[in-house]
Each structure stands twice: as structure tokens, then as C-alpha cells.
Amino acid sequence: MVKPRTEEEPAAVKSANEIAEDIAAAIAARQLPPGTKLREEALSRLYSVSRTKIRAALLTLSKDKLINIIPDRGAFVSQPTETEAREIFATRRIIEAAMAREFIAKAKPADYRMLEKHLKAERAAISGKDSKARSQLLGDFHVQLAEVAGNQVLTDILKELVARSSLITMLYQSDLDAVCSSDEHMEFLEAAKAGKVERAVKLILEHLDHVEAALHFDKSLEDSRKDLVSVLLA
């Protein structure tokens, strides 16, 4: 995340891709709510770069569907519709079923230790009531499975889907106990470690079903647009 700079600690100039990655990470961590306006001038000051570079970063985010660029109004963090939300979870089920099989085929003991450590971090974040860290860690679990599977294209696709899923749950999810998601991650990992491929696939699909089932599309949404600088530097 972007941190305030001091005069004694000048920040290195970032590329458009690095700026896009920063903003995408903030969206995935729920630090930028859906509907937040991303102002070019504010971003240009924050990163000490030209507005041309900021526009390139925003274009990248737009292509990834993380933001919407509206002519004569500006760029806003996406607010997905119910249809889009359903399609994203349907896509995740297709991709993650195949990803689970690849993960089990390629995972080594060190990978399981790494993921078990990740689960402990999930639990710590949940216990600490840090919703930002919790959301990031719960999503990262799926991305780490893809990274172990070793397919970079798959990993990149899943990163985008996880980020968009985070937006969806922010908009439409009720106060679902995050411990449930972490428990389901653990169940999947235990089945995978035991080589129970079909059970592991079934568990990952049921987990996604449970997350989608917790979405309430009749929930009224408040306009939460905020200036990016005030959100990131709060």
C-alpha cells in the first residue's frame, strides 16, 4: 500500500504498472470501496508522476474490470451487477476445480507448510478483527494455490477474479463469519494433503458456493465515493 512520504524519505518513482498494482491491491483489500472516485490530479500528486502515467495505470485497471471509466465524469471503483457477480463465481468454479487438481499433482511438503502458515495468518487476522487483512488473506489463499500449480496465466486470471470477488462481497455479503471460510480452506488443504483429489475439488466448489450464497443482491447500497488520497492516507 501507498504510505505518506516525508521530506527525508522521498519515494521512488513508480511505473504505470506498479501504480495499477498498488490500486488493485487496495481494491482487493477493501481499502477502496466500490464507487470510490479515482481522481487523476490527486493520484498524480500522490505518486509524483504525470497525469499521462496515471491515465495509463487507470486504463490497465479498466481492462481488468476493477474500475469503470465514465466519459466526462472520471474513473470509479467498479460496482458489479448481480448478473456479473453470478458469472464471476461461475467462472471461479470452473477454473478452481481444475486448479485444485493441478495443485494436488504438483504440491510439495514445503508448499503445504507455506499454506498452513498462511492459514495461521488468516486466523490471526480474524481474531484481531482486521477486516482489511482478513479479506486480503482469505483471497490470497486461492491465489497461492494457483501459484503452486505453476501456471502463470491461471494465476493472473485468478488474481483478477479474486479482486473482483472482493468487490462483490463488499457490496452484497452479509456478516458471514469469516472463520467459516478459513475452516473450509483448512478442510480443502487436509483433503489435498491426503491425496483425496475428488474430495478436495468438491470442498473448493462447496466453499465458493457458500460465499456466493451469502450474497444479498436486494441489499440497498450507499454512495461511498471517496477521494483516493484521503482513503489511502487515512
PDB file of C-alpha atoms in Angstrom:
ATOM      1  CA  MET A   1       0.000   0.000   0.000  1.00  0.00           C
ATOM      2  CA  VAL A   2       0.993   3.599  -0.538  1.00  0.00           C
ATOM      3  CA  LYS A   3       2.257   5.299   2.635  1.00  0.00           C
ATOM      4  CA  PRO A   4       2.662   9.015   3.318  1.00  0.00           C
ATOM      5  CA  ARG A   5       6.091  10.295   2.324  1.00  0.00           C
ATOM      6  CA  THR A   6       8.306  12.537   4.381  1.00  0.00           C
ATOM      7  CA  GLU A   7      10.796  15.075   3.102  1.00  0.00           C
ATOM      8  CA  GLU A   8      13.606  12.905   4.447  1.00  0.00           C
ATOM      9  CA  GLU A   9      12.249   9.812   2.741  1.00  0.00           C
ATOM     10  CA  PRO A  10      11.484  10.513  -0.937  1.00  0.00           C
ATOM     11  CA  ALA A  11       9.623   7.740  -2.729  1.00  0.00           C
ATOM     12  CA  ALA A  12      10.993   6.028  -5.800  1.00  0.00           C
ATOM     13  CA  VAL A  13       9.056   6.909  -8.935  1.00  0.00           C
ATOM     14  CA  LYS A  14       6.742   4.064  -9.867  1.00  0.00           C
ATOM     15  CA  SER A  15       5.796   2.833 -13.322  1.00  0.00           C
ATOM     16  CA  ALA A  16       2.197   2.861 -14.566  1.00  0.00           C
ATOM     17  CA  ASN A  17       2.003  -0.894 -13.979  1.00  0.00           C
ATOM     18  CA  GLU A  18       3.263  -0.545 -10.403  1.00  0.00           C
ATOM     19  CA  ILE A  19       0.712   2.180  -9.718  1.00  0.00           C
ATOM     20  CA  ALA A  20      -2.031  -0.044 -11.162  1.00  0.00           C
ATOM     21  CA  GLU A  21      -0.847  -2.889  -8.921  1.00  0.00           C
ATOM     22  CA  ASP A  22      -0.969  -0.596  -5.876  1.00  0.00           C
ATOM     23  CA  ILE A  23      -4.539   0.443  -6.592  1.00  0.00           C
ATOM     24  CA  ALA A  24      -5.594  -3.131  -7.414  1.00  0.00           C
ATOM     25  CA  ALA A  25      -4.162  -4.281  -4.073  1.00  0.00           C
ATOM     26  CA  ALA A  26      -6.114  -1.562  -2.271  1.00  0.00           C
ATOM     27  CA  ILE A  27      -9.311  -2.667  -4.018  1.00  0.00           C
ATOM     28  CA  ALA A  28      -8.690  -6.326  -3.181  1.00  0.00           C
ATOM     29  CA  ALA A  29      -8.028  -5.397   0.468  1.00  0.00           C
ATOM     30  CA  ARG A  30     -11.270  -3.370   0.563  1.00  0.00           C
ATOM     31  CA  GLN A  31      -9.414  -0.154   1.275  1.00  0.00           C
ATOM     32  CA  LEU A  32     -11.134   1.427  -1.735  1.00  0.00           C
ATOM     33  CA  PRO A  33     -14.895   0.786  -1.550  1.00  0.00           C
ATOM     34  CA  PRO A  34     -16.947   0.244  -4.711  1.00  0.00           C
ATOM     35  CA  GLY A  35     -17.867   3.619  -6.179  1.00  0.00           C
ATOM     36  CA  THR A  36     -14.723   5.389  -4.943  1.00  0.00           C
ATOM     37  CA  LYS A  37     -13.676   8.098  -7.385  1.00  0.00           C
ATOM     38  CA  LEU A  38     -10.053   7.866  -8.538  1.00  0.00           C
ATOM     39  CA  ARG A  39      -9.008  11.421  -9.321  1.00  0.00           C
ATOM     40  CA  GLU A  40      -6.170  11.820 -11.805  1.00  0.00           C
ATOM     41  CA  GLU A  41      -4.866  15.012 -10.240  1.00  0.00           C
ATOM     42  CA  ALA A  42      -4.805  13.542  -6.717  1.00  0.00           C
ATOM     43  CA  LEU A  43      -3.106  10.372  -7.924  1.00  0.00           C
ATOM     44  CA  SER A  44      -0.564  12.405  -9.868  1.00  0.00           C
ATOM     45  CA  ARG A  45       0.361  14.313  -6.689  1.00  0.00           C
ATOM     46  CA  LEU A  46       0.391  11.176  -4.555  1.00  0.00           C
ATOM     47  CA  TYR A  47       2.790   9.281  -6.840  1.00  0.00           C
ATOM     48  CA  SER A  48       4.704  12.353  -8.087  1.00  0.00           C
ATOM     49  CA  VAL A  49       4.152  11.331 -11.711  1.00  0.00           C
ATOM     50  CA  SER A  50       2.468  12.844 -14.735  1.00  0.00           C
ATOM     51  CA  ARG A  51      -1.252  12.509 -15.343  1.00  0.00           C
ATOM     52  CA  THR A  52      -0.334  10.638 -18.540  1.00  0.00           C
ATOM     53  CA  LYS A  53       1.200   7.860 -16.431  1.00  0.00           C
ATOM     54  CA  ILE A  54      -1.845   7.861 -14.146  1.00  0.00           C
ATOM     55  CA  ARG A  55      -4.151   7.514 -17.167  1.00  0.00           C
ATOM     56  CA  ALA A  56      -2.116   4.502 -18.315  1.00  0.00           C
ATOM     57  CA  ALA A  57      -2.491   2.907 -14.873  1.00  0.00           C
ATOM     58  CA  LEU A  58      -6.231   3.565 -14.843  1.00  0.00           C
ATOM     59  CA  LEU A  59      -6.569   2.101 -18.334  1.00  0.00           C
ATOM     60  CA  THR A  60      -4.916  -1.109 -17.112  1.00  0.00           C
ATOM     61  CA  LEU A  61      -7.347  -1.302 -14.191  1.00  0.00           C
ATOM     62  CA  SER A  62     -10.251  -0.662 -16.547  1.00  0.00           C
ATOM     63  CA  LYS A  63      -9.183  -3.537 -18.803  1.00  0.00           C
ATOM     64  CA  ASP A  64      -9.138  -5.779 -15.713  1.00  0.00           C
ATOM     65  CA  LYS A  65     -12.700  -4.615 -14.886  1.00  0.00           C
ATOM     66  CA  LEU A  66     -11.587  -3.311 -11.493  1.00  0.00           C
ATOM     67  CA  ILE A  67     -12.621   0.238 -12.334  1.00  0.00           C
ATOM     68  CA  ASN A  68     -15.050   1.928 -14.699  1.00  0.00           C
ATOM     69  CA  ILE A  69     -14.005   4.974 -16.698  1.00  0.00           C
ATOM     70  CA  ILE A  70     -17.036   7.150 -17.397  1.00  0.00           C
ATOM     71  CA  PRO A  71     -16.606   9.901 -20.035  1.00  0.00           C
ATOM     72  CA  ASP A  72     -16.772  13.427 -18.565  1.00  0.00           C
ATOM     73  CA  ARG A  73     -17.089  12.012 -15.036  1.00  0.00           C
ATOM     74  CA  GLY A  74     -13.890  10.137 -14.308  1.00  0.00           C
ATOM     75  CA  ALA A  75     -12.769   6.744 -13.018  1.00  0.00           C
ATOM     76  CA  PHE A  76     -14.622   4.846 -10.276  1.00  0.00           C
ATOM     77  CA  VAL A  77     -14.018   1.555  -8.499  1.00  0.00           C
ATOM     78  CA  SER A  78     -16.392  -0.948 -10.101  1.00  0.00           C
ATOM     79  CA  GLN A  79     -19.836  -1.720  -8.707  1.00  0.00           C
ATOM     80  CA  PRO A  80     -20.658  -5.126 -10.238  1.00  0.00           C
ATOM     81  CA  THR A  81     -24.235  -6.093 -11.043  1.00  0.00           C
ATOM     82  CA  GLU A  82     -25.907  -9.265  -9.816  1.00  0.00           C
ATOM     83  CA  THR A  83     -25.534 -10.875 -13.253  1.00  0.00           C
ATOM     84  CA  GLU A  84     -21.830 -10.064 -13.352  1.00  0.00           C
ATOM     85  CA  ALA A  85     -21.395 -11.368  -9.804  1.00  0.00           C
ATOM     86  CA  ARG A  86     -23.050 -14.678 -10.650  1.00  0.00           C
ATOM     87  CA  GLU A  87     -20.889 -15.015 -13.764  1.00  0.00           C
ATOM     88  CA  ILE A  88     -17.676 -14.338 -11.813  1.00  0.00           C
ATOM     89  CA  PHE A  89     -18.448 -17.062  -9.274  1.00  0.00           C
ATOM     90  CA  ALA A  90     -19.472 -19.459 -12.064  1.00  0.00           C
ATOM     91  CA  THR A  91     -16.118 -18.758 -13.739  1.00  0.00           C
ATOM     92  CA  ARG A  92     -14.224 -19.283 -10.496  1.00  0.00           C
ATOM     93  CA  ARG A  93     -15.878 -22.684 -10.013  1.00  0.00           C
ATOM     94  CA  ILE A  94     -14.765 -23.818 -13.462  1.00  0.00           C
ATOM     95  CA  ILE A  95     -11.202 -22.528 -13.035  1.00  0.00           C
ATOM     96  CA  GLU A  96     -10.667 -23.548  -9.411  1.00  0.00           C
ATOM     97  CA  ALA A  97     -11.888 -27.116  -9.930  1.00  0.00           C
ATOM     98  CA  ALA A  98      -9.118 -27.607 -12.495  1.00  0.00           C
ATOM     99  CA  MET A  99      -6.673 -25.592 -10.388  1.00  0.00           C
ATOM    100  CA  ALA A 100      -7.299 -27.837  -7.348  1.00  0.00           C
ATOM    101  CA  ARG A 101      -6.321 -30.917  -9.339  1.00  0.00           C
ATOM    102  CA  GLU A 102      -3.159 -29.216 -10.629  1.00  0.00           C
ATOM    103  CA  PHE A 103      -2.290 -28.087  -7.131  1.00  0.00           C
ATOM    104  CA  ILE A 104      -2.553 -31.603  -5.680  1.00  0.00           C
ATOM    105  CA  ALA A 105      -0.482 -33.031  -8.535  1.00  0.00           C
ATOM    106  CA  LYS A 106       2.359 -30.540  -8.009  1.00  0.00           C
ATOM    107  CA  ALA A 107       2.310 -29.523  -4.344  1.00  0.00           C
ATOM    108  CA  LYS A 108       5.330 -30.490  -2.280  1.00  0.00           C
ATOM    109  CA  PRO A 109       5.670 -30.698   1.529  1.00  0.00           C
ATOM    110  CA  ALA A 110       7.146 -27.184   1.590  1.00  0.00           C
ATOM    111  CA  ASP A 111       4.060 -25.870  -0.228  1.00  0.00           C
ATOM    112  CA  TYR A 112       1.758 -27.386   2.382  1.00  0.00           C
ATOM    113  CA  ARG A 113       3.847 -25.877   5.161  1.00  0.00           C
ATOM    114  CA  MET A 114       3.641 -22.483   3.481  1.00  0.00           C
ATOM    115  CA  LEU A 115      -0.148 -22.735   3.167  1.00  0.00           C
ATOM    116  CA  GLU A 116      -0.554 -23.980   6.741  1.00  0.00           C
ATOM    117  CA  LYS A 117       1.387 -20.904   7.842  1.00  0.00           C
ATOM    118  CA  HIS A 118      -0.950 -18.813   5.703  1.00  0.00           C
ATOM    119  CA  LEU A 119      -3.971 -20.344   7.467  1.00  0.00           C
ATOM    120  CA  LYS A 120      -2.493 -19.288  10.818  1.00  0.00           C
ATOM    121  CA  ALA A 121      -2.192 -15.755   9.476  1.00  0.00           C
ATOM    122  CA  GLU A 122      -5.853 -15.899   8.388  1.00  0.00           C
ATOM    123  CA  ARG A 123      -6.885 -16.913  11.901  1.00  0.00           C
ATOM    124  CA  ALA A 124      -4.767 -14.183  13.462  1.00  0.00           C
ATOM    125  CA  ALA A 125      -6.369 -11.566  11.211  1.00  0.00           C
ATOM    126  CA  ILE A 126      -9.850 -12.859  12.051  1.00  0.00           C
ATOM    127  CA  SER A 127      -9.109 -12.853  15.782  1.00  0.00           C
ATOM    128  CA  GLY A 128      -7.739  -9.339  15.505  1.00  0.00           C
ATOM    129  CA  LYS A 129     -10.903  -8.102  13.796  1.00  0.00           C
ATOM    130  CA  ASP A 130      -8.834  -6.544  10.997  1.00  0.00           C
ATOM    131  CA  SER A 131     -11.297  -6.767   8.114  1.00  0.00           C
ATOM    132  CA  LYS A 132      -8.786  -5.441   5.585  1.00  0.00           C
ATOM    133  CA  ALA A 133      -6.107  -8.014   6.421  1.00  0.00           C
ATOM    134  CA  ARG A 134      -8.741 -10.741   6.730  1.00  0.00           C
ATOM    135  CA  SER A 135     -10.177 -10.095   3.276  1.00  0.00           C
ATOM    136  CA  GLN A 136      -6.732  -9.956   1.694  1.00  0.00           C
ATOM    137  CA  LEU A 137      -5.587 -13.206   3.316  1.00  0.00           C
ATOM    138  CA  LEU A 138      -8.773 -15.134   2.525  1.00  0.00           C
ATOM    139  CA  GLY A 139      -8.444 -14.174  -1.145  1.00  0.00           C
ATOM    140  CA  ASP A 140      -4.700 -14.771  -1.253  1.00  0.00           C
ATOM    141  CA  PHE A 141      -5.196 -18.402  -0.208  1.00  0.00           C
ATOM    142  CA  HIS A 142      -6.761 -19.156  -3.609  1.00  0.00           C
ATOM    143  CA  VAL A 143      -4.060 -17.242  -5.474  1.00  0.00           C
ATOM    144  CA  GLN A 144      -1.334 -19.164  -3.637  1.00  0.00           C
ATOM    145  CA  LEU A 145      -2.913 -22.461  -4.683  1.00  0.00           C
ATOM    146  CA  ALA A 146      -2.684 -21.300  -8.302  1.00  0.00           C
ATOM    147  CA  GLU A 147       0.931 -20.217  -7.839  1.00  0.00           C
ATOM    148  CA  VAL A 148       1.840 -23.679  -6.546  1.00  0.00           C
ATOM    149  CA  ALA A 149       0.081 -25.197  -9.571  1.00  0.00           C
ATOM    150  CA  GLY A 150       2.697 -23.328 -11.601  1.00  0.00           C
ATOM    151  CA  ASN A 151       0.561 -21.870 -14.379  1.00  0.00           C
ATOM    152  CA  GLN A 152       1.230 -18.128 -14.600  1.00  0.00           C
ATOM    153  CA  VAL A 153      -1.714 -17.444 -16.909  1.00  0.00           C
ATOM    154  CA  LEU A 154      -4.035 -19.235 -14.489  1.00  0.00           C
ATOM    155  CA  THR A 155      -2.561 -17.279 -11.573  1.00  0.00           C
ATOM    156  CA  ASP A 156      -3.055 -13.935 -13.327  1.00  0.00           C
ATOM    157  CA  ILE A 157      -6.665 -14.773 -14.189  1.00  0.00           C
ATOM    158  CA  LEU A 158      -7.405 -15.896 -10.654  1.00  0.00           C
ATOM    159  CA  LYS A 159      -5.833 -12.753  -9.185  1.00  0.00           C
ATOM    160  CA  GLU A 160      -8.279 -10.650 -11.196  1.00  0.00           C
ATOM    161  CA  LEU A 161     -11.240 -12.833 -10.263  1.00  0.00           C
ATOM    162  CA  VAL A 162     -10.323 -12.759  -6.566  1.00  0.00           C
ATOM    163  CA  ALA A 163     -10.041  -8.964  -6.655  1.00  0.00           C
ATOM    164  CA  ARG A 164     -13.425  -8.677  -8.364  1.00  0.00           C
ATOM    165  CA  SER A 165     -14.923 -11.171  -5.902  1.00  0.00           C
ATOM    166  CA  SER A 166     -13.710  -8.959  -3.056  1.00  0.00           C
ATOM    167  CA  LEU A 167     -15.674  -6.077  -4.539  1.00  0.00           C
ATOM    168  CA  ILE A 168     -18.753  -8.266  -4.850  1.00  0.00           C
ATOM    169  CA  THR A 169     -18.627  -9.469  -1.259  1.00  0.00           C
ATOM    170  CA  MET A 170     -18.120  -5.907  -0.053  1.00  0.00           C
ATOM    171  CA  LEU A 171     -21.274  -4.836  -1.863  1.00  0.00           C
ATOM    172  CA  TYR A 172     -23.566  -7.760  -1.257  1.00  0.00           C
ATOM    173  CA  GLN A 173     -22.305 -10.047   1.504  1.00  0.00           C
ATOM    174  CA  SER A 174     -23.944 -10.190   4.905  1.00  0.00           C
ATOM    175  CA  ASP A 175     -21.935 -10.520   8.126  1.00  0.00           C
ATOM    176  CA  LEU A 176     -20.820 -14.036   7.269  1.00  0.00           C
ATOM    177  CA  ASP A 177     -18.471 -15.440   9.878  1.00  0.00           C
ATOM    178  CA  ALA A 178     -15.017 -15.318   8.293  1.00  0.00           C
ATOM    179  CA  VAL A 179     -13.967 -18.263  10.456  1.00  0.00           C
ATOM    180  CA  CYS A 180     -16.196 -20.424   8.235  1.00  0.00           C
ATOM    181  CA  SER A 181     -14.174 -19.543   5.133  1.00  0.00           C
ATOM    182  CA  SER A 182     -10.907 -20.227   6.920  1.00  0.00           C
ATOM    183  CA  ASP A 183     -12.275 -23.559   8.197  1.00  0.00           C
ATOM    184  CA  GLU A 184     -13.163 -24.508   4.635  1.00  0.00           C
ATOM    185  CA  HIS A 185      -9.669 -23.602   3.468  1.00  0.00           C
ATOM    186  CA  MET A 186      -8.280 -25.925   6.119  1.00  0.00           C
ATOM    187  CA  GLU A 187     -10.620 -28.765   5.118  1.00  0.00           C
ATOM    188  CA  PHE A 188      -9.536 -28.411   1.500  1.00  0.00           C
ATOM    189  CA  LEU A 189      -5.875 -28.434   2.451  1.00  0.00           C
ATOM    190  CA  GLU A 190      -6.281 -31.553   4.589  1.00  0.00           C
ATOM    191  CA  ALA A 191      -8.019 -33.415   1.758  1.00  0.00           C
ATOM    192  CA  ALA A 192      -5.386 -32.276  -0.741  1.00  0.00           C
ATOM    193  CA  LYS A 193      -2.527 -33.317   1.534  1.00  0.00           C
ATOM    194  CA  ALA A 194      -4.127 -36.751   1.905  1.00  0.00           C
ATOM    195  CA  GLY A 195      -4.289 -37.073  -1.900  1.00  0.00           C
ATOM    196  CA  LYS A 196      -8.108 -37.142  -1.931  1.00  0.00           C
ATOM    197  CA  VAL A 197      -8.454 -35.325  -5.226  1.00  0.00           C
ATOM    198  CA  GLU A 198     -12.201 -35.566  -5.787  1.00  0.00           C
ATOM    199  CA  ARG A 199     -12.994 -34.648  -2.183  1.00  0.00           C
ATOM    200  CA  ALA A 200     -10.680 -31.642  -2.401  1.00  0.00           C
ATOM    201  CA  VAL A 201     -12.352 -30.493  -5.626  1.00  0.00           C
ATOM    202  CA  LYS A 202     -15.771 -30.950  -4.017  1.00  0.00           C
ATOM    203  CA  LEU A 203     -14.684 -28.907  -0.988  1.00  0.00           C
ATOM    204  CA  ILE A 204     -13.320 -25.981  -3.027  1.00  0.00           C
ATOM    205  CA  LEU A 205     -16.545 -25.852  -5.047  1.00  0.00           C
ATOM    206  CA  GLU A 206     -18.702 -26.006  -1.920  1.00  0.00           C
ATOM    207  CA  HIS A 207     -16.617 -23.202  -0.422  1.00  0.00           C
ATOM    208  CA  LEU A 208     -17.318 -20.956  -3.424  1.00  0.00           C
ATOM    209  CA  ASP A 209     -20.995 -21.945  -3.260  1.00  0.00           C
ATOM    210  CA  HIS A 210     -21.131 -20.861   0.385  1.00  0.00           C
ATOM    211  CA  VAL A 211     -19.536 -17.491  -0.351  1.00  0.00           C
ATOM    212  CA  GLU A 212     -21.976 -16.853  -3.202  1.00  0.00           C
ATOM    213  CA  ALA A 213     -24.925 -17.980  -1.083  1.00  0.00           C
ATOM    214  CA  ALA A 214     -24.052 -15.290   1.473  1.00  0.00           C
ATOM    215  CA  LEU A 215     -24.592 -12.544  -1.125  1.00  0.00           C
ATOM    216  CA  HIS A 216     -27.787 -10.498  -0.837  1.00  0.00           C
ATOM    217  CA  PHE A 217     -28.495  -8.624  -4.030  1.00  0.00           C
ATOM    218  CA  ASP A 218     -31.539  -6.836  -2.626  1.00  0.00           C
ATOM    219  CA  LYS A 219     -29.306  -5.023  -0.137  1.00  0.00           C
ATOM    220  CA  SER A 220     -29.519  -1.268  -0.601  1.00  0.00           C
ATOM    221  CA  LEU A 221     -26.184   0.365  -1.353  1.00  0.00           C
ATOM    222  CA  GLU A 222     -24.997   3.699  -0.055  1.00  0.00           C
ATOM    223  CA  ASP A 223     -22.919   6.014  -2.220  1.00  0.00           C
ATOM    224  CA  SER A 224     -19.443   5.592  -0.731  1.00  0.00           C
ATOM    225  CA  ARG A 225     -17.363   7.593  -3.201  1.00  0.00           C
ATOM    226  CA  LYS A 226     -14.239   8.992  -1.579  1.00  0.00           C
ATOM    227  CA  ASP A 227     -11.134  10.746  -2.741  1.00  0.00           C
ATOM    228  CA  LEU A 228      -8.294   8.207  -3.168  1.00  0.00           C
ATOM    229  CA  VAL A 229      -5.748  10.255  -1.245  1.00  0.00           C
ATOM    230  CA  SER A 230      -7.972  10.582   1.835  1.00  0.00           C
ATOM    231  CA  VAL A 231      -8.690   6.836   1.770  1.00  0.00           C
ATOM    232  CA  LEU A 232      -5.086   5.695   1.343  1.00  0.00           C
ATOM    233  CA  LEU A 233      -3.578   8.191   3.776  1.00  0.00           C
ATOM    234  CA  ALA A 234      -6.266   7.863   6.460  1.00  0.00           C
TER     235      ALA A 234
END
